XYZ file of C-alpha atoms in Angstrom:
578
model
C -4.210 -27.362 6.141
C -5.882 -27.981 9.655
C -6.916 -24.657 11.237
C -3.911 -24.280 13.720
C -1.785 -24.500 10.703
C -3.727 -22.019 9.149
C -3.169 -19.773 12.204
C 0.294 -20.187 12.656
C 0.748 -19.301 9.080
C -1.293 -16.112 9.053
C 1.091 -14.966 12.422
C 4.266 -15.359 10.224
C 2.048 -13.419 7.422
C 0.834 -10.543 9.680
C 4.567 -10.254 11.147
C 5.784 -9.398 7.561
C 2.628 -7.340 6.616
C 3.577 -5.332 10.265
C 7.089 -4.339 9.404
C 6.099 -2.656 5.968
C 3.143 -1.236 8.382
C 4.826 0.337 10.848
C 7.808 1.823 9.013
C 5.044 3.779 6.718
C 4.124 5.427 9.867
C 7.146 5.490 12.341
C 9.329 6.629 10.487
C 7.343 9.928 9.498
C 7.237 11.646 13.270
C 11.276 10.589 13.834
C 12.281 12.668 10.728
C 12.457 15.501 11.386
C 15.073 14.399 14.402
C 16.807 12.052 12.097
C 17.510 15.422 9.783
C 18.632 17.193 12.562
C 21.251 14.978 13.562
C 22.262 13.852 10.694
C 22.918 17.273 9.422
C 20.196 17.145 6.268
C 16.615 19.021 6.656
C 16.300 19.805 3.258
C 17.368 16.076 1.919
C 14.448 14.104 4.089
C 12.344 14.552 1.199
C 14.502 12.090 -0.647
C 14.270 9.468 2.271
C 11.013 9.071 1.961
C 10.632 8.942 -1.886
C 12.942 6.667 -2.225
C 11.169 4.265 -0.167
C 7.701 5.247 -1.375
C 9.134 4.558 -5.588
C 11.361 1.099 -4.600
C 8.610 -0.535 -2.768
C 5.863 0.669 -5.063
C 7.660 -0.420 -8.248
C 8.462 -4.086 -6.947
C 5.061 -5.185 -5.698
C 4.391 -6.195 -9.435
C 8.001 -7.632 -9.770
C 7.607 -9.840 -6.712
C 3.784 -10.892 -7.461
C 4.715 -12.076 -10.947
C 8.041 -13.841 -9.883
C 5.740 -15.760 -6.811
C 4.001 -17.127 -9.353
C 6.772 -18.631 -10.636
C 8.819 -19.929 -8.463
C 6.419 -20.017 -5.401
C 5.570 -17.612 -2.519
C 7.466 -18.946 0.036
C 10.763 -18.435 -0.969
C 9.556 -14.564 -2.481
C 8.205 -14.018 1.245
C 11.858 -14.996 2.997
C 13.611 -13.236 0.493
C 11.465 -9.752 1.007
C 11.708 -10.221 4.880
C 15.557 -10.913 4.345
C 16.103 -7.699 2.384
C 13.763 -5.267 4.538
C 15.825 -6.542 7.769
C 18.830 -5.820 6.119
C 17.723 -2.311 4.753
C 16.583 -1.428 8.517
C 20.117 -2.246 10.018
C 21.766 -0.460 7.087
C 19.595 2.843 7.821
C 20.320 2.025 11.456
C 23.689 2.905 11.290
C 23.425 5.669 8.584
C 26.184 8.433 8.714
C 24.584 10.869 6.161
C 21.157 11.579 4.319
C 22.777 10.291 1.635
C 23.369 7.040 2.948
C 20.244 6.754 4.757
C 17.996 7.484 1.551
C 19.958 4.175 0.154
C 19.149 2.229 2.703
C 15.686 3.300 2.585
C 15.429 2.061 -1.001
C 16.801 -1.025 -0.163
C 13.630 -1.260 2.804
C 11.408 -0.893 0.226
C 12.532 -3.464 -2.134
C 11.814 -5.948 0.496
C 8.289 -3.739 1.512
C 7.302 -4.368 -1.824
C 7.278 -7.871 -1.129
C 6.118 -7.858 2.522
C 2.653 -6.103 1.359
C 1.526 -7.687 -1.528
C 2.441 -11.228 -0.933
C 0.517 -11.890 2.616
C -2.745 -11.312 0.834
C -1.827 -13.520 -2.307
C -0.488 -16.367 0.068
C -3.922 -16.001 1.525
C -5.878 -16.443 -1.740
C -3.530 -19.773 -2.175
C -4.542 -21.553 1.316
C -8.057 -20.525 1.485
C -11.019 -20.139 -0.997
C -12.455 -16.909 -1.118
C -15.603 -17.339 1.246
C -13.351 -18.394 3.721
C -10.617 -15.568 3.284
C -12.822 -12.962 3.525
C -12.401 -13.842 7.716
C -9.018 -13.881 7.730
C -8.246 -10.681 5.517
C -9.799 -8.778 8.275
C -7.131 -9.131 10.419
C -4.792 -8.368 7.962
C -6.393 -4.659 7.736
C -6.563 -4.658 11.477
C -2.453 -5.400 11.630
C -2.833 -2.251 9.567
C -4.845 -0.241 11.676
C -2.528 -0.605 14.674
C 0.853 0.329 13.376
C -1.356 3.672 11.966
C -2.033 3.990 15.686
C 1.264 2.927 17.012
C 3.690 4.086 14.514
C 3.704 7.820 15.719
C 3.853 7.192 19.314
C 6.787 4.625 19.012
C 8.229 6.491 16.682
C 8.209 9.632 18.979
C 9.145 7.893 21.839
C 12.260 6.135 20.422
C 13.314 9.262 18.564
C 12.826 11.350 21.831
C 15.229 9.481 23.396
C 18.530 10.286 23.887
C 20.208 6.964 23.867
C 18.681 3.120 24.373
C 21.421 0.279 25.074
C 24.531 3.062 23.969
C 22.783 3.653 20.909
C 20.736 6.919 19.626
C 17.282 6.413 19.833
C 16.596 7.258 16.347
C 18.482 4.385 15.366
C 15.927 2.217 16.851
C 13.048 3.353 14.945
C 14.851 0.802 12.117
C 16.486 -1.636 14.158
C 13.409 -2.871 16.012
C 12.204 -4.133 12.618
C 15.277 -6.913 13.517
C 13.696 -8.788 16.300
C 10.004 -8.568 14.552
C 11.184 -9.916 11.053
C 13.424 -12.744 12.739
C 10.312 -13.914 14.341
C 8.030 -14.041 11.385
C 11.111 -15.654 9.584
C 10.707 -18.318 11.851
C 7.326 -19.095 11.077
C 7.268 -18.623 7.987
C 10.771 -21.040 7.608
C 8.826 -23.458 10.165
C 4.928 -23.323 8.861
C 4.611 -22.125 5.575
C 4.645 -25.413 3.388
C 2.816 -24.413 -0.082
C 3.204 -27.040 -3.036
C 4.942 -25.256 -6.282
C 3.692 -26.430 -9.157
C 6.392 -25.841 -11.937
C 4.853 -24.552 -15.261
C 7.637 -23.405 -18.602
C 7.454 -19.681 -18.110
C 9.240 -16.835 -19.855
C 10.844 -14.291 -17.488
C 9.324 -10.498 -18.633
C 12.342 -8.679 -18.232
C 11.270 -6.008 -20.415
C 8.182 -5.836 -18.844
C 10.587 -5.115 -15.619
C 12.421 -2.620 -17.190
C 9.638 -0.375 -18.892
C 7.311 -0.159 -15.347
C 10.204 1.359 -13.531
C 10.829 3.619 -17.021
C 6.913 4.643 -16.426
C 6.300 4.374 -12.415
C 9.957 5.993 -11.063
C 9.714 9.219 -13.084
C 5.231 9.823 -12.639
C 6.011 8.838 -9.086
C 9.314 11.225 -8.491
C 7.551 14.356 -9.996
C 4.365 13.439 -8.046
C 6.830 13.601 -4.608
C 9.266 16.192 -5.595
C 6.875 18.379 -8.115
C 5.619 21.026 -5.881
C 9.398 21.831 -5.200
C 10.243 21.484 -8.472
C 7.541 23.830 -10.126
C 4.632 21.569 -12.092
C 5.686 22.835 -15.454
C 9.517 23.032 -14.885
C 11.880 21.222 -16.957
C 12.552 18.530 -14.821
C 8.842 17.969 -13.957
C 8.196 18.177 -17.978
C 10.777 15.739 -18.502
C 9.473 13.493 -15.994
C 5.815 13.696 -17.542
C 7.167 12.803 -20.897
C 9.759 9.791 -20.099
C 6.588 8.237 -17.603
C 4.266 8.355 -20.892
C 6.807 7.129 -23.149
C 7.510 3.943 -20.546
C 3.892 3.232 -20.547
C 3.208 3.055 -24.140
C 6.969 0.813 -23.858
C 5.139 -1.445 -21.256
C 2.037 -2.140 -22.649
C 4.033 -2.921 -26.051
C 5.778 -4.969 -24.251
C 3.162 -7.076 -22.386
C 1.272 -7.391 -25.314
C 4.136 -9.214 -26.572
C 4.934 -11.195 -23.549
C 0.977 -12.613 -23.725
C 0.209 -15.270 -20.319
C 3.992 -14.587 -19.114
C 4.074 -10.954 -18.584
C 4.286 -8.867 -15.663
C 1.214 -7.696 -15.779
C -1.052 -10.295 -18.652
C -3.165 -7.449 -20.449
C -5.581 -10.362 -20.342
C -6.872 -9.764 -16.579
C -7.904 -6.573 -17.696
C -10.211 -8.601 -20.314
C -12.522 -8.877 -16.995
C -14.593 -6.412 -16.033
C -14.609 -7.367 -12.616
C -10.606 -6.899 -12.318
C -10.781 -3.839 -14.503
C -13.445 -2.140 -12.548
C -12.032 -3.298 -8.908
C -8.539 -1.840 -10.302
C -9.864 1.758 -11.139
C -11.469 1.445 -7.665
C -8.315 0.943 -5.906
C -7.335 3.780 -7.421
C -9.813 6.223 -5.880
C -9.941 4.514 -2.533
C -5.868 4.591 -2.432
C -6.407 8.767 -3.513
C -9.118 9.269 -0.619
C -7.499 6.690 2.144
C -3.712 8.495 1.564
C -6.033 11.959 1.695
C -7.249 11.132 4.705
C -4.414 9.662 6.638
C -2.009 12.444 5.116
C -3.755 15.671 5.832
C -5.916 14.920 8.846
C -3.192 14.189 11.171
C -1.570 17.524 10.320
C -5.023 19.411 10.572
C -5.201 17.988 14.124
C -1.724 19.331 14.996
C -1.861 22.434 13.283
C -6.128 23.324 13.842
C -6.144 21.691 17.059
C -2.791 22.178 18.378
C -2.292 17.644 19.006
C 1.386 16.932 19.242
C 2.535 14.325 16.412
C 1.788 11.628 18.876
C -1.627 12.975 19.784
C -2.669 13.339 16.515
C -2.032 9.388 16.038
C -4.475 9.210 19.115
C -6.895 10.795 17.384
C -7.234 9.037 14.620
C -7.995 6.154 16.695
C -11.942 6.415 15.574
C -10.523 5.972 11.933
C -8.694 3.043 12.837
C -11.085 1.518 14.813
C -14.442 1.894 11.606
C -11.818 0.301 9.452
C -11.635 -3.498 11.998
C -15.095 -3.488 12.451
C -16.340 -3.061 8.877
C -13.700 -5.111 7.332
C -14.357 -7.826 10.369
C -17.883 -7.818 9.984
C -17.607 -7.461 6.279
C -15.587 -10.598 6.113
C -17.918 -12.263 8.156
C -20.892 -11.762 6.058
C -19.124 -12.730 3.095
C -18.075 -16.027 4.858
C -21.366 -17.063 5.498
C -23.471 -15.929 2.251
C -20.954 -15.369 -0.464
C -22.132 -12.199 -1.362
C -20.098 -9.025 -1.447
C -21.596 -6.965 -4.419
C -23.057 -4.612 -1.502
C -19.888 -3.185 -0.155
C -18.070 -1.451 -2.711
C -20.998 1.052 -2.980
C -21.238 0.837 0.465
C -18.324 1.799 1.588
C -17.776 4.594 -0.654
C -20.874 5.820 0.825
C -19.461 6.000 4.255
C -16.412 7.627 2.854
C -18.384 10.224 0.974
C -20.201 11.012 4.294
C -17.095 11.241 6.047
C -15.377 13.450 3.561
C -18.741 15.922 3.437
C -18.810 16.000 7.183
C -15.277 17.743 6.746
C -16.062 19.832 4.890
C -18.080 21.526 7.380
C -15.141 21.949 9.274
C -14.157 25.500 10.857
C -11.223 26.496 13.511
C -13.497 26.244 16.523
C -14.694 22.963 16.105
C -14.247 20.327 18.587
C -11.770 17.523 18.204
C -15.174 15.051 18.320
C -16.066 16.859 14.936
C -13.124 15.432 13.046
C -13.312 12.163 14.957
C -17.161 11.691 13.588
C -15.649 12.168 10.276
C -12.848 9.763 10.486
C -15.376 6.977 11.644
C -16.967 7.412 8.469
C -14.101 7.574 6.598
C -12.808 4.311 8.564
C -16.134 2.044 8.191
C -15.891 2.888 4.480
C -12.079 2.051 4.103
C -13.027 -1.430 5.731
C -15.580 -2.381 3.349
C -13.599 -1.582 0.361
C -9.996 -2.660 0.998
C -10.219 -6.704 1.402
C -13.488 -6.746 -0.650
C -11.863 -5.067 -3.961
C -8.830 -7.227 -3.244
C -10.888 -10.533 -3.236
C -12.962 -9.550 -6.380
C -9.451 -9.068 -7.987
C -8.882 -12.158 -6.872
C -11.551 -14.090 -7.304
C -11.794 -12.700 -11.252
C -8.247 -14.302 -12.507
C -7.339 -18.393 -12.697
C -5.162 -20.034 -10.169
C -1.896 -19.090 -12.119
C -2.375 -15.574 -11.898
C -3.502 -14.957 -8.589
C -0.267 -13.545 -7.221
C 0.322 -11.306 -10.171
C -3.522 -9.937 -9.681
C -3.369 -9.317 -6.198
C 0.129 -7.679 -6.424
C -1.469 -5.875 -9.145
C -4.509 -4.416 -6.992
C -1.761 -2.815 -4.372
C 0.229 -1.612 -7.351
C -2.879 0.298 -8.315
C -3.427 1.368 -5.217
C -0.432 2.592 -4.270
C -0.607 4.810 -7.461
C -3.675 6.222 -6.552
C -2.274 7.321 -3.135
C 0.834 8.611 -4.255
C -1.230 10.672 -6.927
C -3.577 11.513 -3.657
C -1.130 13.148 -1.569
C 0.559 14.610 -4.382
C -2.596 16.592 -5.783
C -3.905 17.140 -2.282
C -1.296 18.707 -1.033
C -0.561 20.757 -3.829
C -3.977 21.948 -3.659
C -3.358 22.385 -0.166
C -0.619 24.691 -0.534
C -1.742 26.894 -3.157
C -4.530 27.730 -1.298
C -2.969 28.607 1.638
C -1.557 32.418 0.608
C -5.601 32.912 -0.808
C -6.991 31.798 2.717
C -4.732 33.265 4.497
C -5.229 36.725 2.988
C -8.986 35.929 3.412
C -8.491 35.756 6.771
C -6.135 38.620 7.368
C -9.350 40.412 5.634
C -11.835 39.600 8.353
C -12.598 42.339 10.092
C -13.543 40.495 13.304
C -10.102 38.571 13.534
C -7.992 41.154 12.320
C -9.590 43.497 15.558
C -8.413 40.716 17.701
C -5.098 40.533 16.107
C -4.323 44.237 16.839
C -5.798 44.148 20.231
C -3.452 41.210 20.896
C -0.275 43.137 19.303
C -0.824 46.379 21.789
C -0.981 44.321 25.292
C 1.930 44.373 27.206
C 1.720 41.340 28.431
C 1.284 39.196 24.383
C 4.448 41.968 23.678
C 6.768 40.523 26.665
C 5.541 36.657 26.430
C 8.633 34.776 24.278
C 6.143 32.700 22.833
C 4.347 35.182 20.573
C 7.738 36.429 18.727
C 7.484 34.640 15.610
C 3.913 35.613 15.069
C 4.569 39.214 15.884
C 7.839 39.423 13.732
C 5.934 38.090 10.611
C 3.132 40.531 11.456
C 5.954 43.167 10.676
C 6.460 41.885 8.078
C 3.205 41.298 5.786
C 5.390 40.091 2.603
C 5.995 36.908 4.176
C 2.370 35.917 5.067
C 1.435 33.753 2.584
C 4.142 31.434 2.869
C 4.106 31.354 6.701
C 2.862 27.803 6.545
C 4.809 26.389 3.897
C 7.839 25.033 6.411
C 7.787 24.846 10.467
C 5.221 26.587 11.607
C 6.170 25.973 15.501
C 5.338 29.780 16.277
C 1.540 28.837 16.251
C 2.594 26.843 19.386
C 1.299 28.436 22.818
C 0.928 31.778 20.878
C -1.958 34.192 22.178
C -4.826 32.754 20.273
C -6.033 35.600 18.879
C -2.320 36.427 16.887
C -2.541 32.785 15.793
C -6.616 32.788 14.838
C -5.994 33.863 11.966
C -3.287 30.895 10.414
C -5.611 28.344 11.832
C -8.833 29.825 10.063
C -6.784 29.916 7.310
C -5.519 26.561 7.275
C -8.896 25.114 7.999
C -10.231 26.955 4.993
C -7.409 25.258 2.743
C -7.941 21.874 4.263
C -11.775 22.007 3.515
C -10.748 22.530 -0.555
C -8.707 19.238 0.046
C -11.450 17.509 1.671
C -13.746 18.912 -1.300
C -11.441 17.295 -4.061
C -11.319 14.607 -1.835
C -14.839 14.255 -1.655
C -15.073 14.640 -5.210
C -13.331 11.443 -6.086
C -15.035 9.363 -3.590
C -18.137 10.526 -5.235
C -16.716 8.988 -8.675
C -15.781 6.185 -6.902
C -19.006 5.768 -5.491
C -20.641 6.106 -9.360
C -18.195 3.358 -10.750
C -18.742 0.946 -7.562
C -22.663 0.901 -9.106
C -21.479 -0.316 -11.995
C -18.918 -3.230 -11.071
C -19.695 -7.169 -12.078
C -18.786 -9.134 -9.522
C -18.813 -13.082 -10.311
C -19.958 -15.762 -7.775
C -17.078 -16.446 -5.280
C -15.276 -19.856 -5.993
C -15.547 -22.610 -2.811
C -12.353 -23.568 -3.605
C -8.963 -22.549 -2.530
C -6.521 -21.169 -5.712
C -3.577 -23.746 -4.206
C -6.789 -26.521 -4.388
C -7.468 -25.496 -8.178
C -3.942 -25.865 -9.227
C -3.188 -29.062 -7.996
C -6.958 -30.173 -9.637
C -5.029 -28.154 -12.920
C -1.887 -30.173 -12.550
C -3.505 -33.765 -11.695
C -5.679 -33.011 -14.991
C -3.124 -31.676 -17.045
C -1.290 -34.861 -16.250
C -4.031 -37.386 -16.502
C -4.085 -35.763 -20.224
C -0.321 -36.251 -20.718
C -0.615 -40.011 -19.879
C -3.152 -40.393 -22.011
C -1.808 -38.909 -25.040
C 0.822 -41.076 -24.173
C -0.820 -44.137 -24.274
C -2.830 -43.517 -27.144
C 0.649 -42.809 -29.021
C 1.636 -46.601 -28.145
C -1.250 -47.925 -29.279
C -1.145 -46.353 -32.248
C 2.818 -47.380 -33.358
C 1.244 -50.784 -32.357
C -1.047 -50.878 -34.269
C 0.987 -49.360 -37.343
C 3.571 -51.725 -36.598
C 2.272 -54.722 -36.140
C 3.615 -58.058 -34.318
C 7.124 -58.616 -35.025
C 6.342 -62.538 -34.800
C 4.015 -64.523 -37.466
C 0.926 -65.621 -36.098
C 0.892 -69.768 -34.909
C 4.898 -69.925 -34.790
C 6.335 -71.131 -30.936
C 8.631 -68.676 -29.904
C 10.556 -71.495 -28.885
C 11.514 -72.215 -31.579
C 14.105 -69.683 -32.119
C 17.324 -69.704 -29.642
C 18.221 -66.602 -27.922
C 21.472 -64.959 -29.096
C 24.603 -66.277 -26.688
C 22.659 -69.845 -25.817
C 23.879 -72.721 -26.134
């Protein structure tokens, strides 16, 4: 492929990668309006873990089926089933009906984020891909930015075109996905090359018995009660669908859904456990800062997507530069341990965090945290890559998000129930501080903090001291414009819960940071995996002719002529002459 092709293809790819993107992030500040209106606050948990378990259970389902049947028509299909998902939950009537929909967006998400980056490993060896992937993570870096604010703005509105502007938050997936339908329809030509395969249907089967149960409890758990029936039940079907699943790759050998063999490398074994700490530390990050910065520093939802900006922006320079350095030497054994340094430094430069800091204090923090990210993301997903044969590149790389996911899902499930049982203990702590509690009664006997509207809710809980340490469990909109000594201390003690998070969160990176020492990585192949399989093919049937002809030659020869040596063939007449 000439380099504008190349280009034109990675457009249609970064279109797709986009719309799973975006509706990670955009949908998140428009739910609470979408509950409103659609009459169900305490159902918008399901809308979102419905998404989160669909899209997070197909990855592996549409990286094994890529490989064979092809990518292209796996990519049109996932961009054809996300578009229809978004107009479905565009015209939702009910929670219900919305959290449907949702499921059906991430059965095409699924699709949209693993298959980009295993198209990629097709077209371009991995010296060369290292480049490109850095754009990928910078289509990623945007919609984090963008996501909130669009998602504010076209919730806030009223109506756009005679329809409510929640709506739009899924229907402007429409116009983005028919556009990188187009190019992918028009551009994306990638030979197939047909190999007998056995579909792993059991395989299928027993990862959504394991994932949709460890992943539902890991969502819904902290409601539930850890150790509840339903979160016990949960634990026990999940374990009892893994030991199914390996069972029943081991059975499927080369043709399941996930070969046991790729874990034979230590590269792909060691880049896999990776992706699980990095997805555990990157969901940390971009789950709980944000809502530090609205609840600490008092940042609107669209603010706080602002503010995370200096995240963002460490996260397309290191994976830029990153890419670039592999390009031209080859060598990325540096930036795994790298970049769980940064992330380490980030995460201990939060924990230093009190109430009165700055905004510029978190901001240093999520630089680190973002030139770490950058370094690990494309790099662990090319070592993946670059450890597994031609055949089984889609299934690895679809494999590495799988992981990944995981590891985030487990992330914000751990963090924030670490978050949240902490909270009552720090908030006591600070209702124990002398110094803030002499503010908080010289705020409660002025006039003028009695008669201001917006320092009700504080005062009414102060009243009544039973319902303190849940204060922060559900809206916690009183904090907004309050005197800030009756809100000092909720913030001090949600900054003093949020620095346990970032210590658990630090934690992990650390291990991360251990492991990274110890991973193998193998020189980086100058060819592309679409080159090596057509090299496979031509070879495989080179052989096949050969055997072919040596099977001739050998009847000949067993056979003999079927004329005696010295007699004219002449001399016998053909059947039906004359």
């Amino acid at each position: 492929m000439t380099h504008r092709q190349i280009l034109f293809v990675i457009f249609g790819l970064m279109a797709g990668m986009f719309l799973s993107a975006l509706d990670q992030t955009i949908v998140g500040t428009s739910m609470r309006t979408i509950a409103d209106d659609l009459d169900g606050m305490s159902l918008q948990a399901w809308v979102t873990t419905a998404y989160l378990i669909v899209s997070c259970i197909s990855t592996p389902i549409y990286g094994k089926l890529s490989d064979i049947f092809g990518r292209r028509p796996l990519f049109l299909i996932a961009i054809t089933v996300f578009l229809i998902g978004s107009l479905l939950a565009g015209m939702s009537h009910s929670m219900y009906e919305l959290a449907v929909f949702r499921a059906i967006q991430g059965l095409g998400a699924g699709g949209l984020m693993a298959l980009p980056l295993t198209i990629m490993g097709d077209m371009l060896a991995p010296r060369e891909r290292a480049k490109y992937q850095g754009y990928f993570l910078a289509v990623f870096g945007i919609s984090s930015v963008i996501g909130p604010l669009i998602g504010g703005v076209l919730s806030g509105a009223t109506t756009i075109l005679g329809i409510t502007g929640w709506r739009w938050v899924f229907l402007i997936n429409i116009p983005i996905g028919i556009v990188a339908l187009f190019i992918v329809i028009r551009f994306l030509h990638i030979p197939h090359f047909k190999r007998p395969v056995r579909i792993d249907w059991w395989g299928a089967v027993t990862v959504i018995v394991a994932a949709v149960p460890l992943l539902l409890v890991a969502e819904q758990g902290r409601t539930w009660g850890w150790w509840s029936f339903t979160s016990v039940a949960c634990y026990v079907t999940g374990v009892l669908g893994i030991v199914l699943f390996i069972v029943a790759e081991r059975l499927m050998g080369d043709d399941a859904l996930i070969p046991l063999k790729l874990f034979r490398s230590s590269t792909f074994s060691m880049a896999t456990v990776l992706g699980v700490f990095v997805g555990f530390g990157m969901f940390g990050a971009m789950m709980t800062v944000p809502l530090y910065l609205q609840l600490v520093n008092g940042a609107t939802p669209t603010e706080s997507g602002f503010m995370m900006l200096p995240m963002i922006l460490g996260l397309m320079i290191s994976s830029i530069a990153s890419g670039q350095v592999i390009a031209r030497t080859g060598k990325y054994r540096l930036f795994p341990t790298l970049g769980t340094a940064f992330m380490a430094a980030g995460f201990l430069l939060f924990t230093f965090a009190t109430a009165d800091k700055p905004v510029w204090f978190m901001m240093a923090g999520m630089l680190l945290v973002g030139l770490g990210l950058g370094q690990l993301m494309q790099t662990l997903t090319i070592a993946s890559q670059n450890s597994v044969g031609p055949r089984d590149i889609g299934v690895a790389t679809s494999a590495s998000t799988f992981f990944r996911q995981i590891g985030g899902t487990l992330g914000t499930a751990v963090l924030f129930s670490v978050l949240f049982t902490r909270i009552p203990d720090t908030l006591g702590a600070a209702f124990g501080n002398p110094t803030i509690v002499a503010g908080v009664k010289a705020a409660a006997s002025d006039p003028a903090v009695l008669a201001d509207p917006a320092n009700a809710g504080i005062l009414a809980l102060l009243q009544n001291p039973a319902g303190l340490g849940t204060a922060l469990d559900g809206d916690t909109s009183f904090l907004n414009a309050a005197d800030p000594r009756l809100s000092q201390p909720f913030l001090v003690g949600f900054n003093d819960a949020t620095v346990t998070v970032f210590w658990v969160s630090l934690v992990v990176v650390l291990i991360a940071f251990v492991l990274s020492l110890f991973l193998k990585v193998d020189p980086l192949r100058k060819t592309s995996a679409l080159q090596e399989a057509a090299d496979e093919h031509a070879a495989a049937q080179e052989t096949e002719r050969a055997s072919e002809a040596m099977i001739a030659q050998h009847a000949a020869d067993t056979m003999g002529a079927l004329v005696e040596p010295g007699l004219d063939s002449d001399e016998f007449e053909r059947p039906g002459r004359a």
